Coordinates of C-alpha atoms in Angstrom, one line a residue:
Chain Q
M94 CA -5.8 46.6 -56.9
E95 CA -7.5 45.1 -60.0
P96 CA -6.6 41.5 -60.8
L97 CA -5.1 42.4 -64.3
E98 CA -3.1 45.3 -62.7
I99 CA -1.5 42.8 -60.3
A100 CA -0.7 40.5 -63.1
E101 CA 0.9 43.3 -65.1
K102 CA 2.9 44.2 -62.0
V103 CA 4.3 40.7 -61.7
K104 CA 5.1 40.7 -65.4
D105 CA 7.0 44.0 -65.0
K106 CA 9.0 42.6 -62.1
F107 CA 9.7 39.2 -63.7
P108 CA 9.4 39.7 -67.5
N109 CA 11.3 36.5 -68.4
E110 CA 9.3 34.3 -66.1
V111 CA 5.7 35.3 -67.0
S112 CA 4.6 33.5 -70.1
N113 CA 0.9 34.4 -70.2
I114 CA -1.8 36.5 -68.5
S115 CA -5.4 35.8 -68.9
E116 CA -8.7 36.9 -67.4
F117 CA -12.0 35.1 -66.9
R118 CA -15.0 36.1 -64.8
G119 CA -13.0 39.0 -63.3
Q120 CA -10.2 36.7 -62.1
A121 CA -6.7 37.0 -63.5
T122 CA -4.3 34.1 -64.0
V123 CA -0.6 34.5 -64.4
T124 CA 1.3 31.6 -66.0
L125 CA 4.9 31.4 -64.9
N126 CA 8.0 29.3 -65.4
K127 CA 8.5 27.0 -62.4
D128 CA 12.2 27.9 -61.9
K129 CA 11.7 31.0 -59.8
I130 CA 8.4 30.3 -58.2
T131 CA 9.7 30.6 -54.6
E132 CA 11.3 33.9 -55.4
I133 CA 8.2 35.2 -57.1
C134 CA 6.0 34.1 -54.2
R135 CA 8.4 35.7 -51.8
Y136 CA 8.1 39.0 -53.7
L137 CA 4.2 38.7 -53.8
N138 CA 4.2 38.2 -50.1
D139 CA 6.6 40.9 -49.2
A140 CA 5.8 43.8 -51.6
P141 CA 3.9 46.4 -49.5
D142 CA 1.4 47.2 -52.3
L143 CA 0.6 43.5 -53.1
Y144 CA 1.1 41.9 -49.7
F145 CA -0.3 38.4 -50.5
N146 CA 0.0 37.1 -47.0
Y147 CA -2.5 34.3 -47.3
L148 CA -2.1 31.2 -49.5
V149 CA -5.7 30.3 -50.1
D150 CA -5.0 27.1 -52.1
L151 CA -2.4 25.1 -53.9
C152 CA -3.4 22.2 -56.2
G153 CA -2.5 20.4 -59.4
V154 CA -4.2 19.9 -62.7
D155 CA -3.5 17.1 -65.2
Y156 CA -4.0 18.1 -68.9
L157 CA -3.3 14.7 -70.3
G158 CA -3.6 14.7 -74.1
K159 CA -4.9 18.3 -74.0
R160 CA -1.7 20.2 -73.7
N161 CA 2.0 19.6 -74.5
T162 CA 3.0 20.3 -70.9
R163 CA 1.0 17.8 -69.0
F164 CA 0.7 19.1 -65.4
E165 CA 0.1 22.5 -63.8
I166 CA 0.4 23.7 -60.2
V167 CA -2.2 26.3 -59.4
Y168 CA -1.7 28.8 -56.5
H169 CA -4.5 31.0 -55.2
L170 CA -3.2 34.0 -53.3
Y171 CA -5.1 36.6 -51.3
S172 CA -4.1 39.7 -49.5
L173 CA -6.0 40.2 -46.2
K174 CA -4.9 43.8 -46.1
H175 CA -5.7 44.9 -49.6
R176 CA -8.5 42.4 -50.3
H177 CA -7.3 41.4 -53.7
M178 CA -6.6 38.0 -55.2
I179 CA -4.4 36.4 -57.9
R180 CA -4.0 33.0 -59.4
L181 CA -0.6 31.7 -60.4
K182 CA 0.0 28.7 -62.6
T183 CA 3.3 26.9 -63.3
P184 CA 3.3 24.2 -66.0
I185 CA 5.2 21.0 -65.1
A186 CA 6.3 18.6 -67.8
Q187 CA 6.0 14.9 -67.3
S188 CA 9.7 14.5 -67.8
E189 CA 10.5 16.9 -64.9
L190 CA 8.0 16.1 -62.2
Y191 CA 9.3 18.5 -59.6
T192 CA 9.2 22.1 -58.6
D193 CA 10.3 24.3 -55.7
S194 CA 8.4 24.3 -52.4
V195 CA 6.8 27.5 -51.2
V196 CA 6.6 26.4 -47.5
S197 CA 9.3 28.9 -46.7
V198 CA 6.9 31.7 -47.7
W199 CA 3.6 30.3 -46.4
I200 CA 3.9 27.4 -43.9
G201 CA 0.3 26.5 -44.8
A202 CA 1.6 25.2 -48.2
D203 CA 3.1 22.2 -46.3
W204 CA 0.0 19.9 -46.5
Y205 CA -1.1 21.2 -49.9
E206 CA 2.2 20.2 -51.4
R207 CA 2.0 16.8 -49.8
E208 CA -1.5 16.4 -51.2
C209 CA -0.4 17.5 -54.6
F210 CA 2.5 15.0 -54.5
D211 CA 0.1 12.3 -53.3
M212 CA -2.5 12.9 -56.0
Y213 CA -0.2 13.7 -59.0
G214 CA 3.3 12.5 -58.1
I215 CA 4.9 16.0 -58.4
F216 CA 7.8 16.4 -56.1
F217 CA 8.4 19.7 -54.2
N218 CA 12.1 20.5 -53.7
G219 CA 12.9 21.9 -50.3
H220 CA 9.9 20.3 -48.6
K221 CA 11.0 18.6 -45.4
D222 CA 8.3 15.9 -45.1
M223 CA 7.4 14.9 -48.7
R224 CA 5.2 11.9 -47.8
R225 CA 1.8 10.7 -49.0
I226 CA -1.0 12.3 -47.0
L227 CA -4.3 10.9 -48.0
M228 CA -3.2 7.5 -49.5
P229 CA -1.2 4.8 -47.6
D230 CA 2.6 5.2 -47.9
D231 CA 2.9 2.1 -50.1
W232 CA 0.1 3.0 -52.5
E233 CA 0.9 2.6 -56.1
G234 CA -0.2 5.3 -58.6
Y235 CA -1.5 8.8 -58.3
P236 CA -5.3 8.9 -58.1
L237 CA -6.1 12.3 -59.5
R238 CA -4.2 11.8 -62.7
K239 CA -6.5 11.5 -65.7
D240 CA -5.1 8.1 -66.7
Y241 CA -5.9 6.7 -63.3
P242 CA -9.2 4.8 -63.5
V243 CA -12.2 6.0 -61.3
K244 CA -12.7 2.6 -59.7
G245 CA -9.0 2.1 -59.2
H246 CA -6.7 -0.6 -60.6
E247 CA -7.9 -4.2 -60.9
K248 CA -5.0 -5.3 -58.8
D249 CA -5.6 -5.3 -55.0
W250 CA -3.5 -2.9 -52.9
S251 CA -0.8 -5.0 -51.2
G252 CA -1.7 -3.4 -47.8
F253 CA -5.2 -4.8 -48.1
L254 CA -3.9 -8.3 -48.6
D255 CA -1.7 -7.8 -45.6
V256 CA -4.7 -6.9 -43.5
L257 CA -6.6 -9.9 -44.8
S258 CA -3.8 -12.3 -44.0
R259 CA -3.4 -10.8 -40.5
A260 CA -7.1 -11.1 -39.9
K261 CA -6.8 -14.8 -40.8
R262 CA -3.9 -15.3 -38.4
F263 CA -5.7 -13.6 -35.6
K264 CA -8.8 -15.7 -36.1
N265 CA -7.1 -18.4 -34.0
F266 CA -7.3 -16.1 -30.9
E267 CA -11.0 -15.3 -31.2
W268 CA -13.1 -16.3 -28.1
H269 CA -15.9 -18.0 -29.9
K270 CA -13.6 -20.4 -31.8
Chain N
M298 CA 18.4 8.2 9.5
K299 CA 19.0 9.2 6.0
E300 CA 15.9 10.4 4.1
K301 CA 15.2 8.5 0.9
K302 CA 15.5 10.6 -2.2
K303 CA 12.2 10.6 -4.1
T304 CA 12.4 10.8 -7.9
V305 CA 9.9 10.1 -10.6
K306 CA 11.5 8.3 -13.5
T307 CA 10.0 9.1 -17.0
K308 CA 10.8 7.7 -20.3
E309 CA 9.8 8.7 -23.8
L310 CA 6.8 7.0 -25.1
T311 CA 5.0 7.0 -28.4
V312 CA 1.2 6.8 -28.2
S313 CA -1.4 6.7 -31.0
L314 CA -4.3 9.0 -30.1
G315 CA -7.1 7.8 -32.4
P316 CA -8.5 6.8 -34.8
Q317 CA -10.8 4.9 -32.5
H318 CA -10.7 7.6 -29.7
P319 CA -14.1 9.3 -29.5
A320 CA -12.5 12.7 -29.6
T321 CA -10.7 12.1 -32.9
H322 CA -13.9 12.2 -35.1
G323 CA -13.6 8.6 -36.2
V324 CA -10.6 8.6 -38.6
L325 CA -8.0 11.1 -37.3
K326 CA -4.9 9.6 -35.8
L327 CA -2.3 11.6 -33.9
V328 CA 1.0 9.9 -33.1
L329 CA 2.2 11.6 -30.0
D330 CA 5.8 11.4 -28.7
L331 CA 5.5 11.9 -25.0
E332 CA 7.9 12.7 -22.2
G333 CA 5.9 12.0 -19.1
E334 CA 2.6 13.6 -20.0
T335 CA 4.0 16.3 -22.2
I336 CA 3.8 16.1 -25.9
I337 CA 7.1 16.7 -27.5
K338 CA 6.1 15.7 -31.0
C339 CA 2.7 15.4 -32.7
T340 CA 2.2 13.8 -36.1
P341 CA -1.3 13.8 -37.6
Y342 CA -2.6 11.2 -40.0
V343 CA -5.8 12.1 -41.8
G344 CA -6.1 9.7 -44.7
Y345 CA -8.6 7.1 -43.8
L346 CA -11.8 7.9 -45.6
H347 CA -10.8 8.2 -49.3
R348 CA -14.1 9.5 -50.5
G349 CA -12.6 10.7 -53.8
V350 CA -15.0 13.6 -54.1
E351 CA -12.7 15.5 -56.5
K352 CA -12.3 12.5 -58.8
L353 CA -16.0 11.7 -58.7
G354 CA -16.8 15.4 -59.4
E355 CA -14.6 15.2 -62.6
N356 CA -16.6 12.3 -63.8
R357 CA -20.1 13.7 -63.3
T358 CA -22.1 16.6 -64.7
Y359 CA -22.3 19.9 -62.7
F360 CA -25.8 19.0 -61.6
S361 CA -25.1 15.4 -60.5
A362 CA -22.1 16.4 -58.4
L363 CA -24.1 18.5 -56.0
P364 CA -25.1 15.5 -53.7
L365 CA -21.4 14.7 -53.3
T366 CA -20.9 18.0 -51.5
D367 CA -23.5 17.1 -48.8
R368 CA -21.3 14.2 -47.8
M369 CA -18.2 16.3 -47.3
D370 CA -19.2 18.4 -44.3
Y371 CA -22.0 16.2 -43.1
I372 CA -22.6 18.4 -40.0
A373 CA -23.3 21.5 -42.2
S374 CA -24.2 20.1 -45.6
M375 CA -26.3 23.1 -46.4
N376 CA -23.2 25.4 -46.3
S377 CA -21.2 23.0 -48.6
N378 CA -24.1 22.9 -51.1
V379 CA -24.3 26.7 -51.1
G380 CA -20.5 27.0 -51.7
Y381 CA -20.7 24.6 -54.6
V382 CA -23.7 26.2 -56.3
N383 CA -22.2 29.6 -55.9
A384 CA -19.0 28.5 -57.6
V385 CA -20.8 26.8 -60.4
E386 CA -23.0 29.9 -60.9
K387 CA -19.9 32.0 -61.2
L388 CA -18.5 29.7 -63.8
F389 CA -21.7 29.6 -65.8
G390 CA -22.1 33.4 -65.4
I391 CA -25.6 33.3 -64.0
E392 CA -27.2 34.7 -60.9
A393 CA -29.9 33.4 -58.6
P394 CA -33.1 35.4 -58.0
E395 CA -33.2 37.7 -55.0
R396 CA -35.6 35.5 -53.1
A397 CA -33.4 32.4 -53.6
K398 CA -30.4 34.4 -52.3
F399 CA -32.2 35.3 -49.1
I400 CA -33.4 31.7 -48.6
R401 CA -29.8 30.4 -49.1
T402 CA -28.5 33.0 -46.7
M403 CA -31.1 31.9 -44.2
V404 CA -30.4 28.2 -44.5
C405 CA -26.7 28.7 -44.4
E406 CA -27.0 30.5 -41.1
M407 CA -29.3 27.7 -39.8
G408 CA -26.6 25.3 -40.8
R409 CA -24.0 27.4 -39.0
I410 CA -26.1 27.4 -35.8
S411 CA -26.7 23.7 -35.9
S412 CA -23.0 23.0 -36.7
H413 CA -21.7 25.3 -33.9
I414 CA -24.2 23.7 -31.5
I415 CA -23.0 20.2 -32.2
W416 CA -19.4 21.5 -32.0
M417 CA -20.0 23.0 -28.6
G418 CA -21.8 19.9 -27.3
T419 CA -19.2 17.4 -28.4
H420 CA -16.3 19.7 -27.5
V421 CA -17.4 20.1 -23.9
L422 CA -18.2 16.4 -23.8
D423 CA -14.6 15.6 -24.9
I424 CA -13.4 17.7 -22.0
G425 CA -15.7 16.1 -19.5
A426 CA -19.1 17.8 -19.3
T427 CA -22.2 16.0 -20.3
T428 CA -25.1 18.4 -19.6
P429 CA -24.3 21.0 -22.4
F430 CA -24.2 18.1 -24.8
L431 CA -27.7 17.1 -24.0
Y432 CA -28.9 20.8 -24.1
A433 CA -27.2 21.3 -27.5
F434 CA -28.9 18.4 -29.2
R435 CA -32.4 19.7 -28.2
Q436 CA -31.9 22.8 -30.3
R437 CA -30.1 21.0 -33.1
E438 CA -33.0 18.7 -33.5
R439 CA -35.3 21.6 -34.0
I440 CA -33.2 22.9 -36.8
L441 CA -33.1 19.5 -38.4
D442 CA -36.9 19.3 -38.1
L443 CA -37.0 22.6 -40.0
F444 CA -34.7 21.3 -42.7
E445 CA -37.0 18.3 -43.0
M446 CA -40.0 20.6 -43.3
L447 CA -38.1 22.5 -46.0
C448 CA -36.8 19.7 -48.2
G449 CA -37.6 16.3 -46.7
A450 CA -34.1 15.6 -45.6
R451 CA -32.4 16.2 -42.3
L452 CA -28.7 15.8 -42.9
T453 CA -27.9 15.3 -46.6
V454 CA -30.1 18.0 -47.7
S455 CA -29.1 18.8 -51.4
Y456 CA -31.6 21.7 -51.2
P457 CA -29.8 24.6 -53.0
R458 CA -29.7 24.3 -56.8
I459 CA -27.5 25.8 -59.5
G460 CA -29.4 29.1 -60.1
G461 CA -31.5 29.1 -56.9
V462 CA -33.0 26.6 -54.6
R463 CA -35.1 23.5 -55.1
N464 CA -38.5 24.8 -53.8
D465 CA -39.9 27.8 -52.2
V466 CA -40.3 28.1 -48.4
T467 CA -43.8 27.7 -47.0
Q468 CA -45.4 30.2 -44.6
E469 CA -45.6 27.4 -42.0
F470 CA -41.8 26.9 -42.3
L471 CA -41.2 30.7 -41.8
D472 CA -43.5 30.9 -38.8
T473 CA -41.8 27.9 -37.1
L474 CA -38.4 29.3 -37.9
Y475 CA -39.3 32.7 -36.5
E476 CA -40.5 31.1 -33.3
F477 CA -37.1 29.3 -33.0
V478 CA -35.3 32.5 -33.7
L479 CA -37.1 34.4 -31.0
E480 CA -36.4 31.7 -28.5
F481 CA -32.8 30.8 -29.3
P482 CA -30.9 33.7 -27.6
S483 CA -32.2 32.5 -24.3
K484 CA -30.9 29.0 -25.1
I485 CA -27.4 30.4 -25.8
D486 CA -27.6 32.2 -22.4
D487 CA -28.3 28.8 -20.9
Y488 CA -25.2 27.3 -22.6
E489 CA -23.1 30.2 -21.4
T490 CA -24.4 29.9 -17.9
L491 CA -23.2 26.3 -17.9
I492 CA -19.8 26.8 -19.6
T493 CA -18.4 30.3 -20.0
E494 CA -17.5 31.0 -16.4
N495 CA -17.1 27.4 -15.3
R496 CA -13.8 27.1 -13.5
I497 CA -13.0 23.7 -14.8
W498 CA -13.7 24.8 -18.4
R499 CA -11.6 27.9 -18.0
K500 CA -8.7 25.8 -16.6
R501 CA -8.9 23.4 -19.5
T502 CA -9.1 26.1 -22.3
V503 CA -7.6 29.4 -21.2
G504 CA -4.0 29.7 -22.5
I505 CA -4.2 26.3 -24.3
G506 CA -3.2 26.0 -28.0
I507 CA -2.3 29.6 -28.5
I508 CA -1.7 30.7 -32.1
T509 CA -0.9 34.3 -32.9
A510 CA -2.6 36.3 -35.6
Q511 CA 0.5 36.3 -37.8
E512 CA 1.0 32.6 -37.4
A513 CA -2.6 31.9 -38.1
I514 CA -2.5 33.8 -41.4
N515 CA 0.7 32.2 -42.4
W516 CA -0.8 28.7 -41.8
G517 CA -3.8 29.6 -43.9
L518 CA -6.3 29.2 -41.1
T519 CA -9.8 30.5 -41.7
G520 CA -13.2 30.8 -40.0
P521 CA -13.5 31.0 -36.2
T522 CA -10.1 29.3 -35.8
L523 CA -8.5 32.4 -37.4
R524 CA -10.8 34.9 -35.9
G525 CA -10.1 33.5 -32.4
S526 CA -6.6 34.8 -33.0
G527 CA -7.9 38.3 -33.6
V528 CA -7.8 38.4 -37.4
N529 CA -10.9 40.0 -38.9
Y530 CA -11.3 37.9 -42.0
D531 CA -14.8 36.7 -42.9
V532 CA -15.7 35.8 -46.5
R533 CA -19.3 37.0 -45.9
K534 CA -17.8 40.5 -45.3
F535 CA -14.8 40.5 -47.6
A536 CA -16.4 39.1 -50.7
P537 CA -20.2 39.0 -50.0
Y538 CA -22.2 36.3 -51.8
D539 CA -25.9 35.6 -51.8
A540 CA -27.7 38.2 -49.6
Y541 CA -24.9 38.9 -47.1
D542 CA -24.4 42.4 -48.4
K543 CA -28.0 43.3 -47.5
I544 CA -27.8 42.0 -44.0
E545 CA -26.3 43.7 -41.0
F546 CA -24.2 41.6 -38.7
D547 CA -21.0 41.7 -36.7
V548 CA -18.0 39.4 -36.9
P549 CA -16.9 38.2 -33.4
I550 CA -13.2 38.4 -32.9
G551 CA -11.0 36.8 -30.2
E552 CA -7.8 38.3 -28.7
K553 CA -5.3 35.7 -27.5
G554 CA -6.0 32.9 -30.0
D555 CA -6.3 30.2 -27.4
C556 CA -9.0 27.5 -27.1
Y557 CA -11.2 29.7 -24.9
D558 CA -11.2 32.6 -27.5
R559 CA -12.2 30.2 -30.2
Y560 CA -15.0 29.0 -28.0
L561 CA -16.2 32.6 -27.4
V562 CA -16.0 33.4 -31.1
R563 CA -18.3 30.5 -32.0
I564 CA -20.8 31.4 -29.2
G565 CA -20.8 35.0 -30.6
E566 CA -21.3 33.7 -34.1
M567 CA -24.3 31.7 -33.0
R568 CA -25.9 34.9 -31.8
Q569 CA -25.0 36.7 -35.0
S570 CA -26.4 33.9 -37.1
N571 CA -29.6 34.0 -35.2
E572 CA -29.9 37.8 -36.1
I573 CA -29.1 37.1 -39.7
V574 CA -31.9 34.4 -39.9
K575 CA -34.3 36.9 -38.3
Q576 CA -33.4 39.6 -40.8
C577 CA -33.7 37.2 -43.7
I578 CA -37.3 36.3 -42.6
E579 CA -38.2 39.9 -42.2
K580 CA -36.7 41.1 -45.5
L581 CA -37.6 38.0 -47.6
P582 CA -38.6 39.4 -51.0
L583 CA -41.3 37.9 -53.2
G584 CA -40.5 36.3 -56.6
P585 CA -39.2 33.1 -58.2
V586 CA -36.6 30.9 -56.5
L587 CA -34.9 29.6 -59.6
A588 CA -33.1 31.7 -62.3
D589 CA -34.7 32.0 -65.7
S590 CA -31.7 30.7 -67.7
P591 CA -32.9 27.7 -69.8
K592 CA -29.4 27.1 -71.2
Y593 CA -28.1 26.1 -67.8
I594 CA -31.1 25.6 -65.5
L595 CA -33.3 22.5 -65.4
P596 CA -36.8 23.2 -66.6
D597 CA -39.9 23.4 -64.3
K598 CA -41.1 20.0 -63.1
E599 CA -44.7 20.7 -64.1
M600 CA -43.6 21.7 -67.6
I601 CA -41.5 18.5 -68.0
L602 CA -44.7 16.4 -67.4
K603 CA -46.7 18.4 -69.9
D604 CA -44.3 19.3 -72.7
M605 CA -42.0 17.0 -74.8
E606 CA -39.5 19.7 -75.5
H607 CA -39.0 20.4 -71.8
L608 CA -38.6 16.7 -71.2
I609 CA -35.9 16.5 -73.9
H610 CA -34.2 19.6 -72.5
Q611 CA -34.1 18.1 -69.0
F612 CA -32.8 14.8 -70.3
V613 CA -29.9 16.5 -72.2
L614 CA -29.0 18.7 -69.2
I615 CA -28.9 15.7 -66.9
I616 CA -27.1 13.2 -69.1
K617 CA -24.8 15.5 -71.1
G618 CA -24.7 18.6 -69.0
P619 CA -24.9 22.2 -70.2
S620 CA -22.3 23.7 -72.6
V621 CA -20.2 25.7 -70.2
P622 CA -17.7 28.4 -71.3
E623 CA -14.1 27.4 -71.2
G624 CA -12.2 28.9 -68.3
E625 CA -11.4 28.6 -64.7
V626 CA -12.9 30.1 -61.5
Y627 CA -12.3 30.0 -57.8
M628 CA -15.1 30.9 -55.5
S629 CA -15.3 30.6 -51.8
T630 CA -17.9 30.8 -49.1
E631 CA -17.8 31.0 -45.3
T632 CA -18.9 27.7 -43.8
P633 CA -19.0 27.1 -40.0
R634 CA -15.4 25.8 -40.2
G635 CA -14.0 28.4 -42.4
E636 CA -13.4 29.2 -46.0
L637 CA -14.7 26.5 -48.3
G638 CA -13.5 27.2 -51.9
F639 CA -14.2 25.5 -55.1
Y640 CA -11.9 25.7 -58.1
F641 CA -13.3 24.6 -61.4
V642 CA -11.5 24.2 -64.7
S643 CA -14.0 24.0 -67.5
D644 CA -13.1 22.6 -71.0
G645 CA -16.4 23.5 -72.5
T646 CA -18.3 20.3 -71.7
G647 CA -21.0 19.6 -69.2
T648 CA -18.5 18.0 -66.8
P649 CA -15.8 19.9 -64.9
Y650 CA -12.4 19.1 -66.2
R651 CA -10.9 19.7 -62.7
M652 CA -12.9 20.1 -59.5
R653 CA -10.8 21.1 -56.6
V654 CA -12.2 21.6 -53.1
R655 CA -10.3 23.9 -50.7
A656 CA -11.5 22.4 -47.4
P657 CA -10.9 24.3 -44.2
S658 CA -10.7 21.2 -42.1
F659 CA -7.8 19.9 -44.1
I660 CA -5.6 22.9 -43.4
H661 CA -6.8 23.2 -39.8
A662 CA -5.8 19.6 -39.1
S663 CA -2.3 20.5 -40.3
V664 CA -1.9 23.1 -37.5
L665 CA -2.4 20.4 -34.8
P666 CA 1.3 19.8 -34.2
K667 CA 1.8 23.6 -33.6
L668 CA -1.1 23.6 -31.1
C669 CA -0.3 20.4 -29.2
E670 CA 3.5 20.4 -28.9
G671 CA 4.6 21.5 -25.4
H672 CA 1.2 20.8 -23.9
L673 CA -0.2 17.9 -21.9
V674 CA -1.9 14.9 -23.5
A675 CA -5.2 16.0 -22.1
D676 CA -4.8 19.3 -23.9
A677 CA -4.5 17.6 -27.3
I678 CA -8.2 16.6 -26.8
A679 CA -9.1 20.3 -26.2
N680 CA -7.1 21.3 -29.3
I681 CA -8.7 18.8 -31.6
G682 CA -12.1 19.9 -30.5
T683 CA -11.4 23.6 -30.7
I684 CA -10.3 23.6 -34.4
D685 CA -13.6 22.0 -35.3
I686 CA -12.6 19.6 -38.0
I687 CA -14.8 17.3 -40.0
M688 CA -12.9 14.4 -41.4
G689 CA -15.3 13.9 -44.4
E690 CA -14.2 17.3 -45.6
C691 CA -10.6 16.9 -44.6
D692 CA -10.1 13.7 -46.6
R693 CA -12.4 14.4 -49.4

């Protein structure tokens, strides 16, 4: 099925949820409200003519200062049976940093959602293990946000100071003392 | 006399496997809850590298972000480079010349062979065999020598360019590569003689870490890890890029989805890759190796030295980057580990607004609890090896 055809099909099924459809370089993007994302993903996975059984990717984008709704979650779906692809996007406002998890549809979303939470601070309702994944648990800030500096904050991470103090303590036990 | 009742008392134990364990690739840590020797719970921790490739990519031009991709999958950097340049070309709306496409396909498959060889060597070493490891490095060195002959670098090659490749291949390179290609199948036979029917190897891998086709798709696995479960999905066949649509090759598929099947798939892939390289050499067309698209492509080096306008043009492209159309694209390629995808959001400037890397190792590491739970501790080592993760790519 052609990408725009798929997008129209989603719009026909969920007319109130789809806010925009666009195409670029032969790839279609469907922008949705976040409220029914799990239901829509379930439909895309189950419908025999769509059958998007493979979640290719899930990531966030920060549009700080560029758009009114700051964040977006982007889902790339692929059907191994029909060999077609679609991109879904759900805008997330800074005042409501949460959306529903799609782990119940594709279990592979588990780590992607954790990564998205780790990098952008967006919480996924229904996820059973919403912990940081790439950064330490006590890390402050969300590194892929646009207002997060490339070289990190000036202040040292508290975990690093812990390691330094521990190393100092353990120095007493070194053999060449 | 009453016989003493013999019982073995066990208690639950939590063990950290890695990150210093040689089988855990340097930075992977698995926290294993054990009952006796059986793993009842496995929790992977991957975040130790913190390269920040995505963040760095968003602060560099499209040209200068290319060397970052070398460092992600350092075992097959050529494949990561090709994935990156293909995605950028799709965003720019340009196409590489035919000769460059064949060269890229060729070097990609060389990268796949060298990656699978090192995978095989280290995987069997993890399980306890030393000889195949030494055999494997002999052939890998030859491929690295060929890379050195091609572009001067052995590991971090940065050879492909947006719109083509850095320089044309020489006849000497092609002749040496052809020699390698003719000889290599006999080397794979050697590996197979050592491993495939080895009783210890079979005992350690057959029936270990089974994942069914349905589960593998639902987890989002790709590459040989998915194909070992019997799913025929290969980006080279499903959405051909570069010259893959002009090359004939088969996609090896497993049946049961255990460690042994994943091993067989990779061995089969090495044979197929060898055939692809052979065909690329035989079918290599003549012509330029860089697209003629001055708006996006760096000018010719010789012209830069002769002509001021070309110098200015190069300066602008490097410092400011080209004017890219606004939009977003996702493009994926088949690396030795699986589907490597790049998602770019362009805001019209020379720097990507968002650069996202869909790394196969990341998602493969997530399936480790599923593979390990219920097996013995020793099988965890086989499972880590068999999904072929590279931590540089996992924690970008």
